[in-house]
Amino acid sequence: MHRPFLSILTRRSLCAGAALGWALGSAPAAFAQANYPSRPIMMVVPQAAGGTNDIVGRVVAQKLAEKLGGSAVVENKPGAGGNIGTQAVAKAPKDGYTLLMTISSSQAINPALYKAPGFDPVADFQPISLVGAVPNVLLAHPSFPAKTVPELLALAKSKPGQLQYASAGNGTLNHLLGEMLNQMSGVELQHVPYKGVAPALNDVLGGQLPLLFGSLPSTLAHIKSGKLRALAVSSPQRSPVLPDVPALGEFVPGYSGTLWIGLFAPAGVPKEVMDRLQDGMRQAMADKDMRDKLEAQGVELAGTATKPVTPDEFAALLKQDIAKWARIVKTSGATIN
């Protein structure tokens, strides 16, 4: 039986109208993507101002905005070891105007440390660019009697549980670096957690506690001024910024723990915008001015100016570190509800 001509015409008209409506409705979105960025990009740093991530984030934000022909602002959203700011970006609009500049301790350690961190480090984010890595430095107040790592280990073994080291909180990287040292060297340093790196650093500067693992960028000025003594760096090799300071692995074979810094977008950002962001970061990572500024802060940049680490390689590193730190967190027994 033939369908009435009017019925067919009506159905075709409705389909055509729907297609036209879709095209008109999608035009503003397509136009917005083609003109990205048309307003300031907000780069969320889930740690307090003055820390490593904040220092690096502000340099990167300025250079990325320059390469994209737009502007960017850094917003610090600290709390819960980085979970507050990370959650905010995971739930932000998927338009490329809210990005996450974060560190491995938040993105790779927190999922094992917190029972409910409020985000999935892999499923909720898309990698844009790995910026680089920074070693932590094992620091001592100038009055501390041990002036070298062998002297520290000998003193710690003679006074088990009596030597204290400060950290930014339970499960933070500078806590776990101390736990690794305990496990790998057979000493028993006592962990004293603080609510953030700033109060921990202040108490070590004031001599209330003798020891701290602190990131190189946030402590370099204190090392150079003599307010803190650098005993060793946590990276596998010595840092070019502190060539006279040994690596802990020189005394404790196999010891290694660095902090990487990278830029993410929330999952679901349109491909055209992600392409723009990733290309902008490739240009920024090749920029000599930015590289010089970050290297001067002790950042060991990822890749080279002509061959940066790809987003896929960054994604693989994240998954690898999630597995690595999960094992260390489990062994340490650290957990946060």
mmCIF file of C-alpha atoms in Angstrom:
data_model
loop_
_atom_site.group_PDB
_atom_site.id
_atom_site.type_symbol
_atom_site.label_atom_id
_atom_site.label_comp_id
_atom_site.label_asym_id
_atom_site.label_seq_id
_atom_site.Cartn_x
_atom_site.Cartn_y
_atom_site.Cartn_z
ATOM 1 C CA MET A 1 0.000 0.000 0.000
ATOM 2 C CA HIS A 2 1.341 3.411 -1.003
ATOM 3 C CA ARG A 3 1.866 6.034 1.677
ATOM 4 C CA PRO A 4 -0.072 9.280 1.120
ATOM 5 C CA PHE A 5 2.091 11.860 -0.641
ATOM 6 C CA LEU A 6 1.250 14.471 2.010
ATOM 7 C CA SER A 7 2.508 12.142 4.785
ATOM 8 C CA ILE A 8 5.828 11.610 3.011
ATOM 9 C CA LEU A 9 6.209 15.342 2.327
ATOM 10 C CA THR A 10 5.447 16.179 5.947
ATOM 11 C CA ARG A 11 8.021 13.645 7.240
ATOM 12 C CA ARG A 12 10.651 14.954 4.847
ATOM 13 C CA SER A 13 9.907 18.530 5.859
ATOM 14 C CA LEU A 14 10.224 17.665 9.518
ATOM 15 C CA CYS A 15 13.584 15.948 8.917
ATOM 16 C CA ALA A 16 14.834 18.897 6.915
ATOM 17 C CA GLY A 17 13.678 21.284 9.618
ATOM 18 C CA ALA A 18 15.366 19.233 12.304
ATOM 19 C CA ALA A 19 18.615 19.203 10.330
ATOM 20 C CA LEU A 20 18.409 22.952 9.817
ATOM 21 C CA GLY A 21 17.696 23.467 13.505
ATOM 22 C CA TRP A 22 20.670 21.295 14.461
ATOM 23 C CA ALA A 23 22.919 23.245 12.110
ATOM 24 C CA LEU A 24 21.747 26.582 13.462
ATOM 25 C CA GLY A 25 21.999 25.377 17.051
ATOM 26 C CA SER A 26 25.507 24.010 16.612
ATOM 27 C CA ALA A 27 26.789 27.056 14.752
ATOM 28 C CA PRO A 28 27.497 29.131 17.899
ATOM 29 C CA ALA A 29 29.386 26.218 19.466
ATOM 30 C CA ALA A 30 31.431 25.648 16.318
ATOM 31 C CA PHE A 31 32.121 29.376 16.056
ATOM 32 C CA ALA A 32 33.203 29.497 19.702
ATOM 33 C CA GLN A 33 35.606 26.595 19.175
ATOM 34 C CA ALA A 34 37.080 28.186 16.043
ATOM 35 C CA ASN A 35 37.662 31.439 17.931
ATOM 36 C CA TYR A 36 39.075 29.827 21.083
ATOM 37 C CA PRO A 37 40.100 31.485 23.342
ATOM 38 C CA SER A 38 37.668 34.367 23.251
ATOM 39 C CA ARG A 39 37.797 34.988 27.015
ATOM 40 C CA PRO A 40 40.376 34.407 29.777
ATOM 41 C CA ILE A 41 41.399 30.844 30.564
ATOM 42 C CA MET A 42 41.330 29.954 34.250
ATOM 43 C CA MET A 43 44.205 27.703 35.284
ATOM 44 C CA VAL A 44 43.356 26.096 38.617
ATOM 45 C CA VAL A 45 46.266 25.265 40.925
ATOM 46 C CA PRO A 46 44.953 22.949 43.659
ATOM 47 C CA GLN A 47 47.663 24.031 46.095
ATOM 48 C CA ALA A 48 48.285 27.245 48.000
ATOM 49 C CA ALA A 49 50.166 30.198 46.539
ATOM 50 C CA GLY A 50 53.941 30.104 46.808
ATOM 51 C CA GLY A 51 54.414 26.361 46.327
ATOM 52 C CA THR A 52 56.121 24.632 43.428
ATOM 53 C CA ASN A 53 52.955 24.131 41.419
ATOM 54 C CA ASP A 54 51.949 27.765 41.879
ATOM 55 C CA ILE A 55 55.377 29.042 40.834
ATOM 56 C CA VAL A 56 55.420 26.888 37.699
ATOM 57 C CA GLY A 57 51.743 27.481 36.927
ATOM 58 C CA ARG A 58 52.126 31.250 36.759
ATOM 59 C CA VAL A 59 55.054 31.026 34.348
ATOM 60 C CA VAL A 60 53.213 28.518 32.146
ATOM 61 C CA ALA A 61 49.899 30.420 32.213
ATOM 62 C CA GLN A 62 51.543 33.584 30.934
ATOM 63 C CA LYS A 63 53.389 31.806 28.129
ATOM 64 C CA LEU A 64 50.446 29.604 27.083
ATOM 65 C CA ALA A 65 48.177 32.656 26.868
ATOM 66 C CA GLU A 66 50.781 34.391 24.727
ATOM 67 C CA LYS A 67 50.983 31.448 22.327
ATOM 68 C CA LEU A 68 47.186 31.163 22.087
ATOM 69 C CA GLY A 69 46.724 34.896 21.592
ATOM 70 C CA GLY A 70 44.533 35.228 24.675
ATOM 71 C CA SER A 71 44.839 35.664 28.416
ATOM 72 C CA ALA A 72 44.988 33.353 31.413
ATOM 73 C CA VAL A 73 44.594 33.718 35.154
ATOM 74 C CA VAL A 74 45.793 31.392 37.895
ATOM 75 C CA GLU A 75 43.349 30.549 40.667
ATOM 76 C CA ASN A 76 44.573 28.733 43.768
ATOM 77 C CA LYS A 77 42.026 26.267 45.168
ATOM 78 C CA PRO A 78 43.870 24.407 47.932
ATOM 79 C CA GLY A 79 42.428 21.902 50.330
ATOM 80 C CA ALA A 80 42.303 18.157 51.039
ATOM 81 C CA GLY A 81 45.757 17.600 49.584
ATOM 82 C CA GLY A 82 44.732 19.055 46.236
ATOM 83 C CA ASN A 83 41.386 17.268 45.984
ATOM 84 C CA ILE A 84 39.255 20.431 46.244
ATOM 85 C CA GLY A 85 40.722 22.135 43.194
ATOM 86 C CA THR A 86 40.973 18.894 41.249
ATOM 87 C CA GLN A 87 37.298 18.117 41.858
ATOM 88 C CA ALA A 88 36.361 21.637 40.735
ATOM 89 C CA VAL A 89 38.071 21.174 37.380
ATOM 90 C CA ALA A 90 36.630 17.688 36.886
ATOM 91 C CA LYS A 91 33.136 19.190 37.263
ATOM 92 C CA ALA A 92 33.828 22.389 35.283
ATOM 93 C CA PRO A 93 32.254 23.124 31.887
ATOM 94 C CA LYS A 94 33.960 21.134 29.123
ATOM 95 C CA ASP A 95 34.847 24.167 27.037
ATOM 96 C CA GLY A 96 38.589 24.544 27.578
ATOM 97 C CA TYR A 97 38.324 27.638 29.766
ATOM 98 C CA THR A 98 39.032 25.796 33.039
ATOM 99 C CA LEU A 99 42.283 23.831 33.200
ATOM 100 C CA LEU A 100 44.177 21.998 35.939
ATOM 101 C CA MET A 101 47.862 22.620 36.608
ATOM 102 C CA THR A 102 48.696 19.890 39.061
ATOM 103 C CA ILE A 103 51.404 17.751 40.564
ATOM 104 C CA SER A 104 51.899 14.017 40.780
ATOM 105 C CA SER A 105 51.233 13.920 44.515
ATOM 106 C CA SER A 106 47.642 15.086 43.934
ATOM 107 C CA GLN A 107 46.912 13.273 40.687
ATOM 108 C CA ALA A 108 48.784 10.008 41.284
ATOM 109 C CA ILE A 109 48.977 9.590 45.092
ATOM 110 C CA ASN A 110 45.611 10.906 46.322
ATOM 111 C CA PRO A 111 43.522 8.196 44.610
ATOM 112 C CA ALA A 112 45.308 5.615 46.790
ATOM 113 C CA LEU A 113 45.485 7.780 49.890
ATOM 114 C CA TYR A 114 41.867 8.977 50.104
ATOM 115 C CA LYS A 115 38.959 6.575 50.283
ATOM 116 C CA ALA A 116 36.850 9.022 48.246
ATOM 117 C CA PRO A 117 39.030 11.663 46.539
ATOM 118 C CA GLY A 118 36.060 12.874 44.495
ATOM 119 C CA PHE A 119 37.623 12.394 41.066
ATOM 120 C CA ASP A 120 39.063 9.738 38.775
ATOM 121 C CA PRO A 121 42.576 10.827 37.753
ATOM 122 C CA VAL A 122 42.319 9.078 34.381
ATOM 123 C CA ALA A 123 38.645 9.065 33.375
ATOM 124 C CA ASP A 124 37.887 12.660 34.449
ATOM 125 C CA PHE A 125 40.803 14.353 32.681
ATOM 126 C CA GLN A 126 42.594 14.727 29.363
ATOM 127 C CA PRO A 127 46.369 15.333 29.430
ATOM 128 C CA ILE A 128 47.508 18.499 27.681
ATOM 129 C CA SER A 129 51.208 18.604 28.499
ATOM 130 C CA LEU A 130 53.777 17.322 30.953
ATOM 131 C CA VAL A 131 55.829 20.358 31.986
ATOM 132 C CA GLY A 132 58.629 18.751 33.943
ATOM 133 C CA ALA A 133 59.785 17.279 37.201
ATOM 134 C CA VAL A 134 61.346 18.699 40.329
ATOM 135 C CA PRO A 135 63.321 16.897 42.987
ATOM 136 C CA ASN A 136 62.578 17.296 46.628
ATOM 137 C CA VAL A 137 65.506 18.258 48.816
ATOM 138 C CA LEU A 138 66.236 16.697 52.185
ATOM 139 C CA LEU A 139 66.727 19.856 54.231
ATOM 140 C CA ALA A 140 68.053 20.489 57.710
ATOM 141 C CA HIS A 141 68.079 23.521 59.949
ATOM 142 C CA PRO A 142 71.659 24.920 60.115
ATOM 143 C CA SER A 143 71.862 24.020 63.810
ATOM 144 C CA PHE A 144 71.224 20.321 63.111
ATOM 145 C CA PRO A 145 74.405 18.385 63.998
ATOM 146 C CA ALA A 146 74.401 16.075 60.961
ATOM 147 C CA LYS A 147 75.870 17.822 57.931
ATOM 148 C CA THR A 148 75.776 14.895 55.495
ATOM 149 C CA VAL A 149 73.453 11.972 54.743
ATOM 150 C CA PRO A 150 75.822 9.382 56.292
ATOM 151 C CA GLU A 151 75.986 11.501 59.452
ATOM 152 C CA LEU A 152 72.172 11.784 59.470
ATOM 153 C CA LEU A 153 71.686 8.027 59.061
ATOM 154 C CA ALA A 154 74.208 7.276 61.798
ATOM 155 C CA LEU A 155 72.544 9.754 64.153
ATOM 156 C CA ALA A 156 69.067 8.384 63.340
ATOM 157 C CA LYS A 157 70.179 4.818 64.031
ATOM 158 C CA SER A 158 71.602 5.869 67.377
ATOM 159 C CA LYS A 159 68.339 7.624 68.291
ATOM 160 C CA PRO A 160 65.503 5.551 66.792
ATOM 161 C CA GLY A 161 62.222 7.455 66.687
ATOM 162 C CA GLN A 162 63.722 10.611 68.180
ATOM 163 C CA LEU A 163 64.619 12.617 65.058
ATOM 164 C CA GLN A 164 61.598 14.370 63.562
ATOM 165 C CA TYR A 165 60.837 15.503 60.034
ATOM 166 C CA ALA A 166 58.020 17.818 58.980
ATOM 167 C CA SER A 167 55.656 17.325 56.055
ATOM 168 C CA ALA A 168 52.745 19.106 54.432
ATOM 169 C CA GLY A 169 50.402 16.413 55.743
ATOM 170 C CA ASN A 170 49.712 12.693 55.915
ATOM 171 C CA GLY A 171 50.234 11.006 52.580
ATOM 172 C CA THR A 172 51.855 13.992 50.877
ATOM 173 C CA LEU A 173 54.931 13.365 48.791
ATOM 174 C CA ASN A 174 57.280 14.808 51.396
ATOM 175 C CA HIS A 175 55.729 12.445 53.971
ATOM 176 C CA LEU A 176 56.138 9.401 51.726
ATOM 177 C CA LEU A 177 59.700 10.349 50.798
ATOM 178 C CA GLY A 178 60.532 10.162 54.494
ATOM 179 C CA GLU A 179 58.772 6.805 54.776
ATOM 180 C CA MET A 180 60.770 5.520 51.809
ATOM 181 C CA LEU A 181 63.983 6.622 53.507
ATOM 182 C CA ASN A 182 62.965 4.809 56.684
ATOM 183 C CA GLN A 183 62.138 1.619 54.800
ATOM 184 C CA MET A 184 65.195 1.618 52.545
ATOM 185 C CA SER A 185 67.839 2.667 55.087
ATOM 186 C CA GLY A 186 66.569 1.004 58.234
ATOM 187 C CA VAL A 187 66.209 4.215 60.229
ATOM 188 C CA GLU A 188 63.166 5.468 62.143
ATOM 189 C CA LEU A 189 62.582 9.159 61.533
ATOM 190 C CA GLN A 190 59.414 10.404 63.251
ATOM 191 C CA HIS A 191 56.879 12.019 60.925
ATOM 192 C CA VAL A 192 55.219 15.281 62.020
ATOM 193 C CA PRO A 193 52.384 16.290 59.656
ATOM 194 C CA TYR A 194 51.327 19.909 59.142
ATOM 195 C CA LYS A 195 48.373 21.449 57.337
ATOM 196 C CA GLY A 196 50.299 22.520 54.276
ATOM 197 C CA VAL A 197 53.894 23.022 53.232
ATOM 198 C CA ALA A 198 54.111 26.657 54.404
ATOM 199 C CA PRO A 199 53.677 26.003 58.163
ATOM 200 C CA ALA A 200 55.957 22.956 57.949
ATOM 201 C CA LEU A 201 58.652 24.989 56.225
ATOM 202 C CA ASN A 202 58.247 27.865 58.682
ATOM 203 C CA ASP A 203 58.795 25.589 61.681
ATOM 204 C CA VAL A 204 61.936 24.098 60.172
ATOM 205 C CA LEU A 205 63.199 27.594 59.321
ATOM 206 C CA GLY A 206 62.509 28.575 62.936
ATOM 207 C CA GLY A 207 64.319 25.544 64.319
ATOM 208 C CA GLN A 208 61.234 23.948 65.914
ATOM 209 C CA LEU A 209 61.866 20.793 63.845
ATOM 210 C CA PRO A 210 65.172 19.785 62.286
ATOM 211 C CA LEU A 211 64.269 18.117 58.981
ATOM 212 C CA LEU A 212 62.003 18.474 55.960
ATOM 213 C CA PHE A 213 61.688 17.184 52.417
ATOM 214 C CA GLY A 214 60.889 20.311 50.405
ATOM 215 C CA SER A 215 60.528 20.855 46.668
ATOM 216 C CA LEU A 216 63.510 22.552 45.070
ATOM 217 C CA PRO A 217 61.629 25.551 43.581
ATOM 218 C CA SER A 218 59.946 26.463 46.871
ATOM 219 C CA THR A 219 63.095 26.111 48.989
ATOM 220 C CA LEU A 220 65.906 27.203 46.666
ATOM 221 C CA ALA A 221 66.035 30.749 48.034
ATOM 222 C CA HIS A 222 66.359 29.458 51.604
ATOM 223 C CA ILE A 223 69.153 27.098 50.558
ATOM 224 C CA LYS A 224 71.064 29.873 48.800
ATOM 225 C CA SER A 225 70.645 32.231 51.756
ATOM 226 C CA GLY A 226 71.954 29.621 54.188
ATOM 227 C CA LYS A 227 68.719 29.488 56.183
ATOM 228 C CA LEU A 228 68.438 25.780 55.330
ATOM 229 C CA ARG A 229 71.110 23.175 54.645
ATOM 230 C CA ALA A 230 70.568 20.865 51.667
ATOM 231 C CA LEU A 231 71.695 17.334 52.550
ATOM 232 C CA ALA A 232 70.562 15.559 49.376
ATOM 233 C CA VAL A 233 68.086 15.622 46.486
ATOM 234 C CA SER A 234 65.476 12.921 45.971
ATOM 235 C CA SER A 235 66.013 12.569 42.216
ATOM 236 C CA PRO A 236 68.064 9.684 40.766
ATOM 237 C CA GLN A 237 70.833 12.126 39.771
ATOM 238 C CA ARG A 238 72.094 15.408 41.135
ATOM 239 C CA SER A 239 70.217 18.541 40.101
ATOM 240 C CA PRO A 240 72.005 20.945 37.726
ATOM 241 C CA VAL A 241 70.768 23.743 39.990
ATOM 242 C CA LEU A 242 72.534 22.210 43.029
ATOM 243 C CA PRO A 243 75.429 20.290 41.498
ATOM 244 C CA ASP A 244 77.314 20.042 44.803
ATOM 245 C CA VAL A 245 74.368 18.449 46.615
ATOM 246 C CA PRO A 246 74.391 14.637 46.312
ATOM 247 C CA ALA A 247 71.447 12.464 45.372
ATOM 248 C CA LEU A 248 70.068 10.309 48.182
ATOM 249 C CA GLY A 249 70.573 7.304 45.930
ATOM 250 C CA GLU A 250 74.324 7.784 46.278
ATOM 251 C CA PHE A 251 73.968 6.621 49.892
ATOM 252 C CA VAL A 252 70.732 4.611 49.759
ATOM 253 C CA PRO A 253 70.870 2.543 46.537
ATOM 254 C CA GLY A 254 67.652 2.663 44.521
ATOM 255 C CA TYR A 255 66.178 5.629 46.348
ATOM 256 C CA SER A 256 64.306 7.916 43.948
ATOM 257 C CA GLY A 257 61.248 10.133 44.155
ATOM 258 C CA THR A 258 60.477 13.182 42.036
ATOM 259 C CA LEU A 259 57.443 15.394 41.637
ATOM 260 C CA TRP A 260 56.119 15.943 38.132
ATOM 261 C CA ILE A 261 53.995 18.904 37.090
ATOM 262 C CA GLY A 262 51.512 18.821 34.250
ATOM 263 C CA LEU A 263 48.514 20.481 32.636
ATOM 264 C CA PHE A 264 45.152 18.765 32.196
ATOM 265 C CA ALA A 265 41.722 19.632 30.821
ATOM 266 C CA PRO A 266 38.508 18.042 32.066
ATOM 267 C CA ALA A 267 37.397 15.067 29.982
ATOM 268 C CA GLY A 268 34.950 16.007 27.248
ATOM 269 C CA VAL A 269 36.580 19.190 25.927
ATOM 270 C CA PRO A 270 35.999 19.325 22.135
ATOM 271 C CA LYS A 271 38.834 17.997 19.993
ATOM 272 C CA GLU A 272 39.318 21.324 18.212
ATOM 273 C CA VAL A 273 39.923 23.064 21.524
ATOM 274 C CA MET A 274 42.179 20.279 22.829
ATOM 275 C CA ASP A 275 44.223 20.508 19.646
ATOM 276 C CA ARG A 276 44.644 24.240 20.219
ATOM 277 C CA LEU A 277 45.674 23.739 23.836
ATOM 278 C CA GLN A 278 48.132 20.957 23.063
ATOM 279 C CA ASP A 279 49.653 22.928 20.194
ATOM 280 C CA GLY A 280 49.893 26.025 22.396
ATOM 281 C CA MET A 281 51.740 24.040 25.051
ATOM 282 C CA ARG A 282 54.086 22.530 22.452
ATOM 283 C CA GLN A 283 54.992 26.077 21.443
ATOM 284 C CA ALA A 284 55.338 27.166 25.069
ATOM 285 C CA MET A 285 57.580 24.212 25.895
ATOM 286 C CA ALA A 286 59.825 25.177 22.982
ATOM 287 C CA ASP A 287 60.051 28.802 24.102
ATOM 288 C CA LYS A 288 63.541 29.638 25.381
ATOM 289 C CA ASP A 289 62.305 32.338 27.748
ATOM 290 C CA MET A 290 59.936 29.958 29.530
ATOM 291 C CA ARG A 291 62.477 27.145 29.610
ATOM 292 C CA ASP A 292 65.110 29.435 31.114
ATOM 293 C CA LYS A 293 62.715 30.685 33.809
ATOM 294 C CA LEU A 294 61.618 27.199 34.833
ATOM 295 C CA GLU A 295 65.112 25.705 34.776
ATOM 296 C CA ALA A 296 66.317 28.550 36.994
ATOM 297 C CA GLN A 297 63.692 27.412 39.523
ATOM 298 C CA GLY A 298 65.059 23.869 39.519
ATOM 299 C CA VAL A 299 62.494 22.358 37.143
ATOM 300 C CA GLU A 300 63.863 19.553 34.988
ATOM 301 C CA LEU A 301 61.834 20.118 31.826
ATOM 302 C CA ALA A 302 60.073 17.231 30.113
ATOM 303 C CA GLY A 303 61.460 16.242 26.751
ATOM 304 C CA THR A 304 63.391 18.782 24.722
ATOM 305 C CA ALA A 305 62.519 22.036 22.989
ATOM 306 C CA THR A 306 62.166 20.178 19.682
ATOM 307 C CA LYS A 307 60.725 16.929 21.020
ATOM 308 C CA PRO A 308 58.364 17.434 23.958
ATOM 309 C CA VAL A 309 56.635 14.591 25.759
ATOM 310 C CA THR A 310 53.406 13.745 23.911
ATOM 311 C CA PRO A 311 49.984 13.729 25.626
ATOM 312 C CA ASP A 312 49.830 9.947 25.154
ATOM 313 C CA GLU A 313 53.225 9.529 26.827
ATOM 314 C CA PHE A 314 52.030 11.755 29.662
ATOM 315 C CA ALA A 315 48.903 9.619 30.063
ATOM 316 C CA ALA A 316 51.075 6.494 30.277
ATOM 317 C CA LEU A 317 53.300 8.120 32.933
ATOM 318 C CA LEU A 318 50.241 8.993 35.014
ATOM 319 C CA LYS A 319 48.993 5.401 34.977
ATOM 320 C CA GLN A 320 52.460 4.112 35.851
ATOM 321 C CA ASP A 321 52.773 6.480 38.809
ATOM 322 C CA ILE A 322 49.282 5.692 40.092
ATOM 323 C CA ALA A 323 50.345 2.038 40.371
ATOM 324 C CA LYS A 324 53.757 2.882 41.902
ATOM 325 C CA TRP A 325 52.448 5.200 44.618
ATOM 326 C CA ALA A 326 49.551 2.866 45.438
ATOM 327 C CA ARG A 327 52.131 0.277 46.480
ATOM 328 C CA ILE A 328 54.080 2.795 48.593
ATOM 329 C CA VAL A 329 50.942 4.153 50.272
ATOM 330 C CA LYS A 330 49.827 0.608 51.103
ATOM 331 C CA THR A 331 53.217 -0.266 52.607
ATOM 332 C CA SER A 332 53.307 2.951 54.647
ATOM 333 C CA GLY A 333 49.813 2.386 56.003
ATOM 334 C CA ALA A 334 48.888 6.034 55.326
ATOM 335 C CA THR A 335 45.210 6.695 54.702
ATOM 336 C CA ILE A 336 42.827 9.633 54.877
ATOM 337 C CA ASN A 337 39.038 9.323 55.060
#
